[in-house]
Amino acid sequence: MLNLLLLLTLIFVLAKLFGLIAWSWVLVFVPLIAWIIWIVFWIGLAIVIGLHEE
């Protein structure tokens, strides 16, 4: 899944740099941002479960 998101991000960045898309940079990096949010969610869930078990 990470490889797909990184590939999408790379494609979007290259398309933006070559002028093929006129999206904002935030939209270009959405796949990478989504992956970071996913990781933060699971880390937060693990912390909450760990604190709950104590």
GROMACS .gro file of N, CA and C in nm:
model
  162
    1MET      N    1   0.082  -0.119   0.000
    1MET     CA    2   0.000   0.000   0.000
    1MET      C    3   0.086   0.125   0.000
    2LEU      N    4   0.194   0.122   0.077
    2LEU     CA    5   0.283   0.237   0.082
    2LEU      C    6   0.344   0.264  -0.055
    3ASN      N    7   0.383   0.157  -0.125
    3ASN     CA    8   0.443   0.176  -0.257
    3ASN      C    9   0.345   0.242  -0.354
    4LEU      N   10   0.220   0.202  -0.348
    4LEU     CA   11   0.118   0.262  -0.435
    4LEU      C   12   0.101   0.410  -0.403
    5LEU      N   13   0.095   0.444  -0.275
    5LEU     CA   14   0.077   0.585  -0.236
    5LEU      C   15   0.198   0.669  -0.274
    6LEU      N   16   0.318   0.613  -0.258
    6LEU     CA   17   0.437   0.687  -0.297
    6LEU      C   18   0.443   0.704  -0.449
    7LEU      N   19   0.402   0.601  -0.523
    7LEU     CA   20   0.399   0.610  -0.669
    7LEU      C   21   0.298   0.716  -0.715
    8LEU      N   22   0.180   0.717  -0.654
    8LEU     CA   23   0.080   0.820  -0.687
    8LEU      C   24   0.133   0.960  -0.657
    9THR      N   25   0.197   0.976  -0.543
    9THR     CA   26   0.254   1.105  -0.506
    9THR      C   27   0.358   1.148  -0.608
   10LEU      N   28   0.444   1.056  -0.646
   10LEU     CA   29   0.548   1.087  -0.744
   10LEU      C   30   0.487   1.126  -0.879
   11ILE      N   31   0.385   1.053  -0.922
   11ILE     CA   32   0.318   1.085  -1.048
   11ILE      C   33   0.253   1.223  -1.041
   12PHE      N   34   0.186   1.251  -0.930
   12PHE     CA   35   0.121   1.381  -0.915
   12PHE      C   36   0.222   1.495  -0.911
   13VAL      N   37   0.335   1.476  -0.842
   13VAL     CA   38   0.438   1.580  -0.835
   13VAL      C   39   0.496   1.606  -0.974
   14LEU      N   40   0.527   1.500  -1.046
   14LEU     CA   41   0.582   1.518  -1.180
   14LEU      C   42   0.480   1.584  -1.273
   15ALA      N   43   0.354   1.544  -1.263
   15ALA     CA   44   0.250   1.606  -1.345
   15ALA      C   45   0.237   1.754  -1.312
   16LYS      N   46   0.247   1.788  -1.186
   16LYS     CA   47   0.238   1.929  -1.144
   16LYS      C   48   0.358   2.007  -1.196
   17LEU      N   49   0.478   1.950  -1.184
   17LEU     CA   50   0.598   2.020  -1.229
   17LEU      C   51   0.601   2.039  -1.380
   18PHE      N   52   0.547   1.944  -1.455
   18PHE     CA   53   0.544   1.955  -1.601
   18PHE      C   54   0.421   2.029  -1.652
   19GLY      N   55   0.337   2.077  -1.562
   19GLY     CA   56   0.222   2.157  -1.600
   19GLY      C   57   0.105   2.079  -1.656
   20LEU      N   58   0.100   1.950  -1.629
   20LEU     CA   59  -0.010   1.868  -1.680
   20LEU      C   60  -0.136   1.880  -1.596
   21ILE      N   61  -0.119   1.918  -1.469
   21ILE     CA   62  -0.233   1.939  -1.381
   21ILE      C   63  -0.217   2.076  -1.314
   22ALA      N   64  -0.327   2.137  -1.279
   22ALA     CA   65  -0.323   2.269  -1.217
   22ALA      C   66  -0.374   2.264  -1.073
   23TRP      N   67  -0.353   2.150  -1.008
   23TRP     CA   68  -0.398   2.133  -0.872
   23TRP      C   69  -0.309   2.211  -0.777
   24SER      N   70  -0.361   2.236  -0.656
   24SER     CA   71  -0.277   2.296  -0.552
   24SER      C   72  -0.179   2.189  -0.502
   25TRP      N   73  -0.073   2.235  -0.438
   25TRP     CA   74   0.027   2.140  -0.388
   25TRP      C   75  -0.030   2.050  -0.279
   26VAL      N   76  -0.127   2.099  -0.206
   26VAL     CA   77  -0.190   2.017  -0.102
   26VAL      C   78  -0.256   1.895  -0.167
   27LEU      N   79  -0.329   1.916  -0.277
   27LEU     CA   80  -0.392   1.804  -0.346
   27LEU      C   81  -0.290   1.708  -0.405
   28VAL      N   82  -0.177   1.761  -0.448
   28VAL     CA   83  -0.072   1.676  -0.504
   28VAL      C   84  -0.019   1.580  -0.398
   29PHE      N   85  -0.008   1.628  -0.275
   29PHE     CA   86   0.049   1.546  -0.168
   29PHE      C   87  -0.056   1.471  -0.086
   30VAL      N   88  -0.182   1.469  -0.128
   30VAL     CA   89  -0.287   1.399  -0.055
   30VAL      C   90  -0.256   1.251  -0.031
   31PRO      N   91  -0.204   1.175  -0.129
   31PRO     CA   92  -0.173   1.034  -0.099
   31PRO      C   93  -0.072   1.019   0.015
   32LEU      N   94   0.030   1.102   0.017
   32LEU     CA   95   0.130   1.095   0.123
   32LEU      C   96   0.072   1.140   0.257
   33ILE      N   97  -0.010   1.244   0.255
   33ILE     CA   98  -0.075   1.292   0.377
   33ILE      C   99  -0.169   1.185   0.432
   34ALA      N  100  -0.241   1.117   0.344
   34ALA     CA  101  -0.332   1.010   0.387
   34ALA      C  102  -0.255   0.898   0.455
   35TRP      N  103  -0.139   0.862   0.401
   35TRP     CA  104  -0.057   0.756   0.460
   35TRP      C  105  -0.007   0.798   0.598
   36ILE      N  106   0.035   0.923   0.612
   36ILE     CA  107   0.083   0.973   0.741
   36ILE      C  108  -0.031   0.972   0.843
   37ILE      N  109  -0.150   1.014   0.803
   37ILE     CA  110  -0.265   1.012   0.894
   37ILE      C  111  -0.297   0.869   0.935
   38TRP      N  112  -0.289   0.775   0.843
   38TRP     CA  113  -0.315   0.633   0.872
   38TRP      C  114  -0.216   0.581   0.977
   39ILE      N  115  -0.089   0.612   0.962
   39ILE     CA  116   0.014   0.567   1.057
   39ILE      C  117  -0.009   0.631   1.194
   40VAL      N  118  -0.038   0.760   1.197
   40VAL     CA  119  -0.062   0.830   1.324
   40VAL      C  120  -0.184   0.770   1.394
   41PHE      N  121  -0.288   0.736   1.317
   41PHE     CA  122  -0.407   0.674   1.374
   41PHE      C  123  -0.371   0.543   1.444
   42TRP      N  124  -0.296   0.456   1.378
   42TRP     CA  125  -0.262   0.327   1.437
   42TRP      C  126  -0.168   0.340   1.556
   43ILE      N  127  -0.076   0.434   1.552
   43ILE     CA  128   0.011   0.458   1.666
   43ILE      C  129  -0.072   0.509   1.785
   44GLY      N  130  -0.163   0.603   1.757
   44GLY     CA  131  -0.250   0.654   1.863
   44GLY      C  132  -0.338   0.545   1.922
   45LEU      N  133  -0.392   0.459   1.837
   45LEU     CA  134  -0.473   0.347   1.885
   45LEU      C  135  -0.391   0.253   1.973
   46ALA      N  136  -0.269   0.225   1.933
   46ALA     CA  137  -0.183   0.139   2.013
   46ALA      C  138  -0.152   0.202   2.148
   47ILE      N  139  -0.132   0.332   2.150
   47ILE     CA  140  -0.104   0.401   2.277
   47ILE      C  141  -0.227   0.395   2.367
   48VAL      N  142  -0.345   0.420   2.311
   48VAL     CA  143  -0.467   0.416   2.391
   48VAL      C  144  -0.490   0.277   2.447
   49ILE      N  145  -0.472   0.175   2.366
   49ILE     CA  146  -0.488   0.036   2.414
   49ILE      C  147  -0.385   0.005   2.520
   50GLY      N  148  -0.263   0.049   2.500
   50GLY     CA  149  -0.157   0.026   2.599
   50GLY      C  150  -0.185   0.094   2.731
   51LEU      N  151  -0.238   0.215   2.728
   51LEU     CA  152  -0.271   0.286   2.850
   51LEU      C  153  -0.393   0.226   2.919
   52HIS      N  154  -0.483   0.172   2.841
   52HIS     CA  155  -0.604   0.112   2.896
   52HIS      C  156  -0.574  -0.017   2.969
   53GLU      N  157  -0.473  -0.091   2.923
   53GLU     CA  158  -0.440  -0.219   2.985
   53GLU      C  159  -0.366  -0.203   3.118
   54GLU      N  160  -0.310  -0.089   3.142
   54GLU     CA  161  -0.233  -0.070   3.267
   54GLU      C  162  -0.320  -0.059   3.388
   0.00000   0.00000   0.00000
